[in-house]
Structure formats: C-alpha cells, structure tokens
Amino acid sequence: MPSLNKLWKRQHGHDYAPIDGAEENEYLAATRIESADNAAQLIPRRRPWRSYFICGSVWGLVILATILFMSLLLSIARSLWGLEDDPDKIFPNWGKPGTGTEGLAWYPTDFLRDVVPIRCHSHNDYWRKVPLFSALHAGCIGVEADVWLFDDKPELYVGHDTAALTPNRTFESLYVNPLVDLLNRTNPQAQFYNDTRRGVFDYDPEQTVILLVDLKTDGAKTWPHVLNQLEPLRSRDWLTYFKDGVVYQRQVTVVGTGNTPFDLVVENSTYRDAFFDAPLGDMWEDPSTPDLLSTKEISTYNEQNSLYASTSLAEAVGFVLGGFNDGQLRTIRGQIKGAHRRGLKARYWDTPSWPIGLRNKVWHTLMEEGADILNVDDLKSASKFEW
C-alpha cells in the first residue's frame, strides 16, 4: 500500500492530470493558441505576389498617363504648327455629284493667297487627288504630266500608263485650262488692276510655274499637238519664250522631256515658247577644276533652248546606303557644275523614297550641293521639311 508521501507527489507532479473537464479544456485551448502563434511566426504576414501586383498596377497607370499626356501634347502641336496639314483637305467635294466639279470646271479662287513657293517638282502630278492644284497648294513650282497621243487625234491623254487613261483626263482639262482659269483670276480686270503679269502665287507673283510635259508616245507626232494645245496660254502672253537671243520669263514655263525630240524644240532658231529637258548625265565636269580652266566645251544645250538638266539619281551614283560616299558626291558636284555652267537647273529624279530618314538626308544633301529643284512624290513632307 503506497505511502501518503508518494500519493502527495503523484498529485502535484508533472504527470498530474486533473479530472475536472473545464480545466482540461482550458489547458488544451492554451496549447492550441501557443501552436497557432508558432505557426503564424513561420508564415509571412505579407504575400509577395500581392505587392508585385499593386506595384505593377501603379507603374502601368503612370506609363498610361504619360502616353496620354504625350499624345495630348502632340495633338496640340499638330494643331498649332500644322503637322498634319493635308494639301488636299481644301478639296473635300472635288468630283462629287452636284458640286460642279464632275467636268473639272470648278476651281478655288483664294487657296494660294498665303502659299510660299518652294523649289519642289511634283513628280507624277496626275496621281494627286486634284492634279496641279494639290501641288500648287503645297508650294511646288513644278508639275509633271505624262501625255499620250493615239491615232493622231487632237486629244492628249494624261496618265502613267495606258491602263490609267480616261477620256476626260486630258492635257487640256487637267493642266492647260486650269492654268488659264487660275491666271485669269489672279489677273482680274478691275478698277484698281488691269495688268496680266501676275503669276499664280500671291506671295511671289513673279514666280513661274514649270510645266514638265513627258511625251510617252512618238515624239515627232506628239510634240506638235502639245504646242497647239498651249495656244490659250500663248495668246495671253503667259508662256515663257525665247526671241532673238533673249529669254522672257512669264507665268508658265513649258519643258519637254521623255520622247520630246530636241531637234523639234530648236527647229525655230529665232522664237520658241517651250524648252528642253537636257541630259544631266552628259554634263559632268571636274568639280576640282576652276570654271575658267575647264576643258569641257559648252555646246548644244544652254539656257536659250533648255531649262532643266535632269538624270536619274540611281543611274548617276548607284545605290545610296545611309548617305552619299565621296565618289558619289564627286559625281553629283561635277554634274551640277556642268549644268550651271550652261545656265541650266539641275534636277535629279528616281531618288529614294524609303526609309524616310534616308530620303530626307538625300534631299538635304542634293540641295546643299546645288541642285535647283527637288523631285518629290510626298508633297506633305516636302512642304514641311527644312531642306
């Protein structure tokens, strides 16, 4: 039989288990709380993915706000400085039924009042929404018309190829008649003005418009028709002409290119009111040689029978990669020197149109080297780019 001392120790020792149920539950609850506290210490209180999500959302909103702000600034800039001006936006109803333009009979009267002429030539001008007017509104002083003659009929059709020709798009309807109409409006017979010497640009009334006529069919047959259809301009003394050794500039200067026969252009040695587009590739002179010491004989092409001296840039210098190399620049300088010594305006066609950065660099370099007019397809860029 155990002693009282042993029973006492068993009751108060570590292995004592109370028989009261409430005390047992209290002990178990305390144990659970302690276990939960220990587990809580092992689990991070902040979950990383939640932080990343919040941080990413904030930065996303910041970037979006920045983009919207930059777009707003760009829109304001475009509004203030005309970065998105469309040369054709003043002709929204051109060609629509009921506007009077179906027969190419409607022309604006004041769309050139604030246009500054720039030395650009509208290449393939007939591709514009409104041939002639789109180029003039952009400030170009030169336009180009490809003309076709069929079966010796009097009409000269305008287009890049035969698939693009239509009966109502003719040399007269797209160029001759509009020029006559426009010059009639800029030279009104009014109380305070009764002269006929103003050109199409109010900003520079003395500036001539160069009409480059590219003959696509037989030159000997087509050229006489071109001269005949210029009569409305000729009769009003609006064509630049050569007479007795002197060139008299007028509002429109006509230049023949393509299949234009040079011998027909100079057939009349005392008078002509159309000029030739001379071959720039044949005019190279050593750019390092002073003009007075140049050995190249000046002959055949001069300012009395020609206006332009033109060539393909690709044929002249080959492929342009990132800009002109020294050899290409030497070729360009020599050709421009030869043209200027003859009194002609140097013009390069077939210039790169893409990439835009290369195109702009070529434009800038050509004009910097002395080219007289820029052959362009993108009127908008030509009128905005400082070259």
Coordinates of N, CA and C in Angstrom, one line a residue, residues 121-348:
H121 N 9.3 69.8 -107.3 CA 8.7 69.4 -108.5 C 7.8 68.2 -108.2
S122 N 6.5 68.4 -108.5 CA 5.5 67.3 -108.2 C 5.6 66.2 -109.3
H123 N 6.3 65.2 -108.9 CA 6.6 64.0 -109.8 C 5.2 63.2 -110.0
N124 N 5.0 62.8 -111.2 CA 3.7 62.1 -111.5 C 2.5 62.9 -110.9
D125 N 2.4 64.1 -111.2 CA 1.4 65.0 -110.6 C 0.0 64.6 -110.8
Y126 N -0.2 63.9 -111.9 CA -1.6 63.4 -112.3 C -2.1 62.4 -111.3
W127 N -1.3 61.9 -110.4 CA -1.7 60.9 -109.4 C -2.3 61.6 -108.2
R128 N -2.2 62.9 -108.1 CA -2.7 63.7 -107.0 C -4.3 63.6 -107.0
K129 N -4.8 63.9 -105.8 CA -6.3 63.9 -105.7 C -6.8 65.0 -106.7
V130 N -6.2 66.1 -106.7 CA -6.5 67.2 -107.7 C -5.2 67.6 -108.4
P131 N -5.0 67.1 -109.6 CA -3.8 67.4 -110.3 C -3.6 68.9 -110.5
L132 N -2.4 69.3 -110.4 CA -2.0 70.7 -110.5 C -2.3 71.5 -109.2
F133 N -3.5 71.5 -108.7 CA -3.9 72.3 -107.6 C -3.3 71.8 -106.3
S134 N -3.2 70.5 -106.1 CA -2.6 69.9 -104.9 C -1.1 70.3 -104.8
A135 N -0.4 70.3 -106.0 CA 1.0 70.6 -106.0 C 1.2 72.1 -105.7
L136 N 0.4 73.0 -106.3 CA 0.5 74.4 -106.1 C 0.2 74.8 -104.7
H137 N -0.8 74.1 -104.1 CA -1.2 74.4 -102.7 C -0.1 74.0 -101.8
A138 N 0.7 73.0 -102.1 CA 1.8 72.6 -101.3 C 3.0 73.6 -101.5
G139 N 3.0 74.4 -102.5 CA 4.0 75.3 -102.8 C 5.0 74.9 -103.9
C140 N 4.8 73.8 -104.5 CA 5.6 73.3 -105.6 C 5.6 74.2 -106.8
I141 N 6.7 74.5 -107.4 CA 6.8 75.4 -108.5 C 6.8 74.6 -109.8
G142 N 6.9 73.3 -109.7 CA 6.9 72.5 -110.9 C 5.9 71.3 -110.8
V143 N 5.3 71.0 -112.0 CA 4.4 69.8 -112.0 C 4.8 69.0 -113.3
E144 N 4.4 67.7 -113.3 CA 4.7 66.9 -114.4 C 3.5 66.2 -114.9
A145 N 3.4 66.2 -116.3 CA 2.2 65.5 -116.9 C 2.8 64.5 -118.0
D146 N 2.4 63.3 -117.9 CA 2.7 62.3 -118.9 C 1.6 62.3 -119.9
V147 N 1.9 62.5 -121.2 CA 0.9 62.6 -122.2 C 1.0 61.6 -123.3
W148 N -0.1 61.1 -123.8 CA -0.2 60.1 -124.8 C -1.1 60.5 -125.9
L149 N -0.6 60.2 -127.1 CA -1.4 60.5 -128.4 C -1.8 59.2 -129.1
F150 N -3.0 59.1 -129.5 CA -3.5 57.9 -130.2 C -4.1 58.3 -131.5
D151 N -3.7 57.6 -132.6 CA -4.3 57.7 -133.9 C -4.3 59.1 -134.4
D152 N -3.3 59.9 -134.0 CA -3.2 61.2 -134.5 C -4.4 62.1 -134.2
K153 N -5.2 61.7 -133.1 CA -6.3 62.6 -132.7 C -5.8 63.8 -131.9
P154 N -6.5 64.8 -131.8 CA -6.0 66.0 -131.2 C -5.9 65.9 -129.7
E155 N -6.6 65.0 -129.1 CA -6.6 64.8 -127.6 C -5.3 64.2 -127.1
L156 N -4.8 64.8 -126.1 CA -3.6 64.2 -125.4 C -4.0 63.7 -124.0
Y157 N -4.0 62.4 -123.8 CA -4.4 61.8 -122.6 C -3.3 61.8 -121.6
V158 N -3.7 62.0 -120.3 CA -2.7 62.1 -119.2 C -2.8 60.9 -118.3
G159 N -1.7 60.2 -118.1 CA -1.6 59.1 -117.2 C -0.3 58.4 -117.2
H160 N 0.0 57.6 -116.2 CA 1.3 56.9 -116.0 C 1.4 55.8 -117.1
D161 N 0.4 55.1 -117.4 CA 0.4 54.1 -118.4 C -1.0 54.0 -119.1
T162 N -1.1 53.2 -120.1 CA -2.4 53.2 -120.8 C -3.5 52.7 -120.0
A163 N -3.3 51.8 -119.0 CA -4.3 51.3 -118.2 C -5.0 52.4 -117.3
A164 N -4.2 53.5 -117.1 CA -4.7 54.6 -116.3 C -5.4 55.7 -117.0
L165 N -5.5 55.6 -118.3 CA -6.0 56.7 -119.2 C -7.6 56.7 -119.2
T166 N -8.2 57.9 -119.1 CA -9.6 58.0 -119.2 C -9.9 59.1 -120.2
P167 N -11.1 59.1 -120.8 CA -11.4 60.2 -121.8 C -11.4 61.6 -121.3
N168 N -11.7 61.8 -120.0 CA -11.9 63.2 -119.6 C -10.6 63.7 -118.9
R169 N -9.6 62.9 -118.7 CA -8.3 63.3 -118.1 C -7.3 63.6 -119.2
T170 N -7.4 64.8 -119.7 CA -6.5 65.2 -120.8 C -5.6 66.3 -120.4
F171 N -4.6 66.6 -121.3 CA -3.7 67.6 -121.1 C -4.4 69.0 -120.9
E172 N -5.4 69.2 -121.7 CA -6.1 70.4 -121.7 C -7.0 70.5 -120.4
S173 N -7.7 69.5 -120.0 CA -8.6 69.5 -118.9 C -7.9 69.6 -117.6
L174 N -6.7 68.9 -117.5 CA -6.0 68.9 -116.2 C -5.0 70.0 -116.0
Y175 N -4.5 70.5 -117.1 CA -3.4 71.5 -116.9 C -3.6 72.8 -117.7
V176 N -3.8 72.8 -119.0 CA -3.9 74.0 -119.7 C -5.1 74.8 -119.3
N177 N -6.3 74.3 -119.3 CA -7.5 75.1 -119.0 C -7.5 75.5 -117.5
P178 N -7.1 74.7 -116.5 CA -7.0 75.1 -115.2 C -6.0 76.3 -115.0
L179 N -4.9 76.2 -115.7 CA -3.9 77.3 -115.6 C -4.5 78.6 -116.1
V180 N -5.1 78.5 -117.3 CA -5.8 79.7 -117.8 C -6.8 80.3 -116.9
D181 N -7.6 79.4 -116.3 CA -8.7 79.9 -115.4 C -8.0 80.5 -114.2
L182 N -7.0 79.9 -113.6 CA -6.4 80.4 -112.4 C -5.7 81.7 -112.7
L183 N -5.0 81.8 -113.8 CA -4.3 83.1 -114.1 C -5.3 84.2 -114.5
N184 N -6.4 83.8 -115.0 CA -7.5 84.9 -115.2 C -7.9 85.4 -113.9
R185 N -8.0 84.6 -112.9 CA -8.5 85.0 -111.6 C -7.4 85.8 -110.8
T186 N -6.2 85.5 -111.0 CA -5.1 86.3 -110.4 C -4.8 87.6 -111.1
N187 N -5.3 87.7 -112.3 CA -5.1 88.9 -113.1 C -6.5 89.5 -113.5
P188 N -7.3 89.9 -112.5 CA -8.6 90.4 -112.8 C -8.6 91.8 -113.5
Q189 N -9.5 92.0 -114.4 CA -9.7 93.3 -115.0 C -10.6 94.1 -114.1
A190 N -10.0 94.9 -113.1 CA -10.8 95.6 -112.1 C -10.4 97.0 -112.1
Q191 N -11.1 97.8 -111.2 CA -10.9 99.2 -111.1 C -9.4 99.5 -110.7
F192 N -8.8 98.7 -109.8 CA -7.5 99.0 -109.3 C -6.4 98.1 -109.9
Y193 N -6.8 97.3 -110.9 CA -5.8 96.4 -111.5 C -6.3 96.0 -112.9
N194 N -5.4 96.2 -113.9 CA -5.8 95.8 -115.2 C -4.6 95.2 -116.0
D195 N -3.6 94.7 -115.2 CA -2.4 94.1 -115.9 C -2.6 92.6 -116.0
T196 N -1.6 91.9 -116.6 CA -1.7 90.5 -116.8 C -0.4 89.8 -116.5
R197 N 0.4 90.4 -115.6 CA 1.7 89.8 -115.3 C 1.8 89.1 -114.0
R198 N 0.8 88.9 -113.3 CA 0.9 88.2 -112.0 C 0.8 86.7 -112.2
G199 N 1.7 86.0 -111.5 CA 1.6 84.5 -111.5 C 0.6 83.9 -110.6
V200 N 0.7 82.7 -110.3 CA -0.3 82.0 -109.5 C -0.1 82.2 -108.0
F201 N 1.1 82.6 -107.6 CA 1.4 82.7 -106.2 C 1.3 84.2 -105.8
D202 N 0.4 84.5 -104.9 CA 0.3 85.8 -104.4 C 1.5 86.2 -103.6
Y203 N 2.1 85.3 -102.9 CA 3.3 85.6 -102.1 C 4.5 86.0 -103.0
D204 N 4.6 85.4 -104.2 CA 5.6 85.8 -105.1 C 5.1 85.8 -106.5
P205 N 4.4 86.9 -106.9 CA 3.8 86.9 -108.2 C 4.7 86.7 -109.4
E206 N 6.0 86.9 -109.2 CA 7.0 86.8 -110.3 C 7.4 85.3 -110.5
Q207 N 7.0 84.4 -109.6 CA 7.4 83.0 -109.8 C 6.7 82.3 -110.9
T208 N 7.5 81.7 -111.8 CA 6.9 81.0 -112.9 C 6.5 79.6 -112.4
V209 N 5.5 79.0 -113.1 CA 5.2 77.5 -112.8 C 5.8 76.7 -114.0
I210 N 6.6 75.7 -113.6 CA 7.2 74.9 -114.7 C 6.4 73.7 -115.0
L211 N 5.9 73.6 -116.2 CA 5.1 72.5 -116.6 C 5.9 71.6 -117.4
L212 N 6.3 70.4 -116.8 CA 7.1 69.4 -117.5 C 6.2 68.4 -118.2
V213 N 6.3 68.4 -119.5 CA 5.5 67.5 -120.3 C 6.3 66.3 -120.8
D214 N 6.0 65.1 -120.3 CA 6.7 63.9 -120.6 C 6.0 63.2 -121.7
L215 N 6.5 63.2 -122.9 CA 5.9 62.5 -124.0 C 6.1 61.0 -123.9
K216 N 5.0 60.3 -123.9 CA 5.1 58.8 -123.8 C 4.9 58.1 -125.2
T217 N 4.4 58.8 -126.1 CA 4.2 58.2 -127.5 C 5.2 58.9 -128.4
D218 N 5.2 58.6 -129.6 CA 6.1 59.1 -130.6 C 6.3 60.6 -130.5
G219 N 7.5 61.0 -130.3 CA 7.8 62.4 -130.1 C 7.5 63.3 -131.3
A220 N 7.9 62.9 -132.5 CA 7.7 63.7 -133.7 C 6.2 63.9 -133.9
K221 N 5.3 63.0 -133.6 CA 3.9 63.1 -133.8 C 3.2 63.8 -132.6
T222 N 3.7 63.6 -131.4 CA 3.0 64.1 -130.2 C 3.4 65.6 -129.9
W223 N 4.7 66.0 -130.1 CA 5.1 67.3 -129.8 C 4.3 68.4 -130.5
P224 N 4.0 68.4 -131.8 CA 3.2 69.4 -132.4 C 1.8 69.6 -131.7
H225 N 1.2 68.5 -131.2 CA -0.1 68.6 -130.6 C 0.1 69.3 -129.2
V226 N 1.2 69.1 -128.5 CA 1.5 69.8 -127.3 C 1.5 71.3 -127.5
L227 N 2.3 71.7 -128.6 CA 2.4 73.1 -128.9 C 1.1 73.7 -129.3
N228 N 0.3 73.0 -130.0 CA -1.0 73.5 -130.4 C -1.9 73.7 -129.2
Q229 N -1.9 72.8 -128.2 CA -2.8 72.9 -127.1 C -2.4 74.0 -126.1
L230 N -1.2 74.5 -126.2 CA -0.7 75.6 -125.4 C -1.2 76.9 -125.9
E231 N -1.9 77.0 -126.9 CA -2.3 78.3 -127.5 C -3.1 79.2 -126.6
P232 N -4.0 78.7 -125.7 CA -4.7 79.6 -124.8 C -3.7 80.3 -123.9
L233 N -2.7 79.7 -123.5 CA -1.7 80.4 -122.7 C -0.8 81.3 -123.5
R234 N -0.5 80.8 -124.7 CA 0.4 81.6 -125.6 C -0.3 82.9 -126.0
S235 N -1.6 82.8 -126.4 CA -2.3 84.0 -126.8 C -2.5 85.1 -125.8
R236 N -2.4 84.7 -124.5 CA -2.4 85.7 -123.4 C -1.1 86.1 -122.9
D237 N 0.0 85.7 -123.6 CA 1.3 86.0 -123.3 C 1.7 85.5 -121.9
W238 N 1.3 84.3 -121.6 CA 1.6 83.7 -120.3 C 2.6 82.6 -120.4
L239 N 3.2 82.4 -121.6 CA 4.3 81.4 -121.7 C 5.7 82.0 -121.8
T240 N 6.6 81.5 -121.0 CA 8.0 81.9 -121.1 C 8.5 81.6 -122.6
Y241 N 9.2 82.6 -123.2 CA 9.6 82.4 -124.6 C 11.0 82.9 -124.8
F242 N 11.6 82.4 -125.9 CA 12.9 82.9 -126.4 C 12.6 83.6 -127.7
K243 N 13.2 84.8 -127.8 CA 13.1 85.5 -129.1 C 14.4 86.3 -129.3
D244 N 14.9 86.1 -130.5 CA 16.1 86.9 -130.9 C 17.2 86.9 -129.9
G245 N 17.5 85.7 -129.3 CA 18.6 85.6 -128.4 C 18.3 86.0 -126.9
V246 N 17.1 86.3 -126.6 CA 16.7 86.7 -125.2 C 15.6 85.8 -124.7
V247 N 15.6 85.4 -123.5 CA 14.6 84.6 -122.9 C 13.7 85.5 -122.0
Y248 N 12.4 85.5 -122.2 CA 11.5 86.4 -121.5 C 10.7 85.5 -120.6
Q249 N 10.8 85.6 -119.3 CA 10.0 84.8 -118.4 C 8.6 85.2 -118.2
R250 N 7.7 84.3 -118.2 CA 6.3 84.6 -118.0 C 5.7 83.6 -116.9
Q251 N 4.4 83.6 -116.7 CA 3.8 82.8 -115.6 C 4.0 81.3 -115.7
V252 N 4.1 80.8 -116.9 CA 4.2 79.4 -117.2 C 5.4 79.1 -118.1
T253 N 6.2 78.1 -117.7 CA 7.4 77.7 -118.5 C 7.2 76.3 -118.8
V254 N 7.1 75.9 -120.1 CA 6.9 74.6 -120.6 C 8.2 73.9 -120.9
V255 N 8.4 72.7 -120.5 CA 9.6 71.9 -120.7 C 9.2 70.6 -121.2
G256 N 9.8 70.1 -122.3 CA 9.6 68.8 -122.9 C 10.6 67.8 -122.5
T257 N 10.1 66.6 -122.1 CA 11.0 65.5 -121.7 C 10.5 64.2 -122.2
G258 N 11.1 63.1 -121.8 CA 10.7 61.8 -122.3 C 11.1 61.7 -123.8
N259 N 10.1 61.5 -124.6 CA 10.3 61.3 -126.1 C 10.3 62.6 -126.8
T260 N 10.4 63.7 -126.1 CA 10.5 65.0 -126.8 C 11.7 65.1 -127.7
P261 N 11.6 65.4 -129.0 CA 12.7 65.5 -129.9 C 13.4 66.8 -129.8
F262 N 14.7 66.9 -129.4 CA 15.4 68.1 -129.3 C 15.4 68.9 -130.6
D263 N 15.5 68.3 -131.7 CA 15.6 69.0 -132.9 C 14.3 69.8 -133.2
L264 N 13.1 69.2 -132.8 CA 11.9 70.0 -133.0 C 11.8 71.2 -132.0
V265 N 12.3 71.0 -130.8 CA 12.3 72.1 -129.9 C 13.1 73.3 -130.4
V266 N 14.2 73.1 -131.0 CA 15.1 74.2 -131.5 C 14.9 74.4 -133.0
E267 N 13.8 73.8 -133.6 CA 13.6 74.0 -135.0 C 13.5 75.4 -135.4
N268 N 12.8 76.2 -134.7 CA 12.8 77.7 -134.9 C 13.9 78.3 -134.1
S269 N 14.9 78.9 -134.8 CA 16.1 79.4 -134.2 C 15.9 80.8 -133.6
T270 N 14.7 81.5 -134.0 CA 14.5 82.9 -133.5 C 13.4 83.0 -132.5
Y271 N 12.6 82.0 -132.4 CA 11.5 82.0 -131.4 C 11.1 80.6 -131.0
R272 N 10.8 80.5 -129.7 CA 10.3 79.2 -129.1 C 9.6 79.5 -127.8
D273 N 8.6 78.9 -127.4 CA 7.9 79.0 -126.1 C 7.8 77.7 -125.4
A274 N 8.7 76.8 -125.7 CA 8.8 75.5 -125.0 C 10.3 75.1 -125.0
F275 N 10.7 74.5 -123.9 CA 12.2 74.3 -123.8 C 12.4 72.8 -123.6
F276 N 13.7 72.4 -123.5 CA 14.1 71.0 -123.5 C 14.6 70.7 -122.1
D277 N 14.4 69.4 -121.7 CA 15.0 68.8 -120.5 C 16.3 68.1 -120.9
A278 N 17.4 68.8 -120.7 CA 18.7 68.3 -121.2 C 19.2 67.1 -120.3
P279 N 20.1 66.3 -120.9 CA 20.7 65.2 -120.1 C 21.8 65.6 -119.2
L280 N 21.5 65.6 -117.9 CA 22.4 66.0 -116.9 C 23.6 65.0 -116.8
G281 N 23.4 63.8 -117.1 CA 24.4 62.8 -117.1 C 25.6 63.0 -118.0
D282 N 25.3 63.8 -119.1 CA 26.4 64.1 -120.1 C 27.1 65.4 -119.8
M283 N 26.9 66.0 -118.6 CA 27.4 67.3 -118.4 C 28.5 67.4 -117.3
W284 N 29.0 66.2 -116.9 CA 29.9 66.2 -115.8 C 31.2 66.9 -116.1
E285 N 31.7 67.7 -115.2 CA 32.9 68.4 -115.3 C 33.7 68.2 -114.0
D286 N 35.0 68.2 -114.0 CA 35.8 68.0 -112.8 C 35.5 69.1 -111.8
P287 N 34.9 68.8 -110.7 CA 34.5 69.8 -109.7 C 35.7 70.5 -109.0
S288 N 36.8 69.9 -109.1 CA 38.0 70.5 -108.5 C 38.7 71.5 -109.4
T289 N 38.3 71.5 -110.7 CA 38.9 72.4 -111.6 C 38.2 73.8 -111.7
P290 N 38.8 74.9 -111.6 CA 38.1 76.2 -111.7 C 37.4 76.3 -113.0
D291 N 36.3 77.0 -113.0 CA 35.5 77.2 -114.2 C 36.3 77.7 -115.4
L292 N 37.1 78.7 -115.1 CA 37.8 79.3 -116.3 C 38.8 78.3 -116.9
L293 N 39.2 77.3 -116.2 CA 40.2 76.3 -116.7 C 39.5 75.0 -117.2
S294 N 38.2 75.0 -117.1 CA 37.5 73.7 -117.5 C 37.7 73.5 -119.0
T295 N 38.0 72.3 -119.4 CA 38.3 72.0 -120.8 C 37.0 71.5 -121.5
K296 N 35.9 71.4 -120.8 CA 34.7 70.9 -121.4 C 34.0 72.0 -122.3
E297 N 33.8 71.7 -123.5 CA 33.2 72.7 -124.4 C 31.7 72.8 -124.2
I298 N 31.3 74.0 -124.0 CA 29.9 74.3 -123.8 C 29.2 74.3 -125.2
S299 N 28.3 73.4 -125.4 CA 27.7 73.3 -126.7 C 26.3 72.6 -126.6
T300 N 25.5 72.7 -127.7 CA 24.2 72.0 -127.8 C 23.2 72.6 -126.8
Y301 N 23.3 72.3 -125.5 CA 22.3 72.6 -124.5 C 22.7 73.9 -123.8
N302 N 21.8 74.8 -123.7 CA 22.1 76.1 -123.0 C 20.7 76.7 -122.6
E303 N 20.8 77.8 -121.9 CA 19.6 78.4 -121.3 C 18.6 79.0 -122.4
Q304 N 19.1 79.0 -123.7 CA 18.2 79.5 -124.7 C 17.3 78.4 -125.3
N305 N 17.7 77.2 -125.1 CA 16.9 76.1 -125.6 C 16.5 75.1 -124.6
S306 N 17.0 75.1 -123.4 CA 16.7 74.2 -122.3 C 16.5 74.9 -121.0
L307 N 15.8 74.3 -120.1 CA 15.6 74.8 -118.7 C 16.2 73.9 -117.7
Y308 N 15.8 72.6 -117.7 CA 16.3 71.6 -116.8 C 17.5 70.9 -117.5
A309 N 18.3 70.3 -116.6 CA 19.2 69.3 -117.0 C 19.0 68.2 -115.9
S310 N 18.5 67.0 -116.4 CA 17.9 66.0 -115.5 C 18.6 64.7 -115.7
T311 N 18.6 63.9 -114.6 CA 19.1 62.5 -114.8 C 18.5 61.7 -113.6
S312 N 18.5 60.4 -113.7 CA 18.2 59.5 -112.6 C 19.3 59.5 -111.6
L313 N 19.0 59.7 -110.4 CA 20.0 59.6 -109.3 C 20.6 58.2 -109.2
A314 N 19.7 57.2 -109.4 CA 20.2 55.8 -109.3 C 21.2 55.5 -110.4
E315 N 20.9 56.0 -111.6 CA 21.9 55.8 -112.7 C 23.1 56.6 -112.5
A316 N 23.0 57.8 -111.9 CA 24.2 58.6 -111.8 C 25.2 58.1 -110.7
V317 N 24.7 57.7 -109.6 CA 25.6 57.4 -108.5 C 25.4 55.9 -108.0
G318 N 24.4 55.2 -108.5 CA 24.2 53.9 -108.0 C 23.4 53.9 -106.7
F319 N 23.5 52.8 -105.9 CA 22.8 52.6 -104.7 C 23.3 53.5 -103.6
V320 N 22.4 54.1 -102.9 CA 22.7 55.0 -101.8 C 22.4 54.3 -100.5
L321 N 23.4 54.1 -99.7 CA 23.3 53.4 -98.4 C 23.7 54.3 -97.2
G322 N 22.7 54.8 -96.5 CA 23.0 55.7 -95.4 C 23.4 57.1 -95.7
G323 N 23.7 57.4 -97.0 CA 24.1 58.7 -97.4 C 25.1 58.5 -98.5
F324 N 25.5 59.6 -99.1 CA 26.5 59.6 -100.3 C 27.9 59.4 -99.8
N325 N 28.6 58.5 -100.5 CA 30.1 58.4 -100.2 C 30.8 59.5 -101.0
D326 N 32.1 59.5 -100.9 CA 32.9 60.6 -101.5 C 32.8 60.5 -103.0
G327 N 32.9 59.3 -103.6 CA 32.8 59.2 -105.0 C 31.4 59.6 -105.6
Q328 N 30.4 59.3 -104.9 CA 29.0 59.7 -105.3 C 28.9 61.3 -105.2
L329 N 29.4 61.8 -104.2 CA 29.4 63.3 -104.1 C 30.2 64.0 -105.2
R330 N 31.3 63.4 -105.6 CA 32.1 64.0 -106.6 C 31.3 63.9 -108.0
T331 N 30.6 62.8 -108.2 CA 29.8 62.7 -109.4 C 28.7 63.8 -109.4
I332 N 28.0 64.0 -108.3 CA 26.9 65.0 -108.2 C 27.5 66.4 -108.4
R333 N 28.6 66.7 -107.7 CA 29.2 68.0 -107.9 C 29.6 68.3 -109.3
G334 N 30.1 67.3 -109.9 CA 30.6 67.5 -111.3 C 29.4 67.7 -112.3
Q335 N 28.3 67.0 -112.1 CA 27.1 67.2 -112.9 C 26.5 68.5 -112.7
I336 N 26.3 68.9 -111.4 CA 25.7 70.2 -111.1 C 26.6 71.3 -111.7
K337 N 27.9 71.2 -111.6 CA 28.8 72.2 -112.1 C 28.6 72.4 -113.6
G338 N 28.5 71.2 -114.3 CA 28.3 71.3 -115.8 C 26.9 71.9 -116.1
A339 N 25.9 71.6 -115.4 CA 24.6 72.2 -115.7 C 24.6 73.7 -115.4
H340 N 25.2 74.1 -114.3 CA 25.2 75.6 -114.0 C 26.0 76.4 -115.0
R341 N 27.1 75.8 -115.5 CA 27.9 76.5 -116.5 C 27.2 76.7 -117.7
R342 N 26.1 75.9 -118.0 CA 25.3 76.1 -119.2 C 24.1 76.9 -118.9
G343 N 23.9 77.4 -117.7 CA 22.8 78.2 -117.3 C 21.5 77.3 -117.1
L344 N 21.7 76.0 -116.8 CA 20.5 75.2 -116.6 C 20.3 74.8 -115.2
K345 N 19.1 74.3 -114.9 CA 18.7 74.0 -113.5 C 18.9 72.5 -113.3
A346 N 19.7 72.0 -112.4 CA 20.0 70.6 -112.2 C 18.8 70.0 -111.4
R347 N 18.4 68.8 -111.9 CA 17.2 68.1 -111.3 C 17.5 66.6 -111.3
Y348 N 17.4 66.0 -110.2 CA 17.6 64.5 -110.1 C 16.2 63.9 -109.8

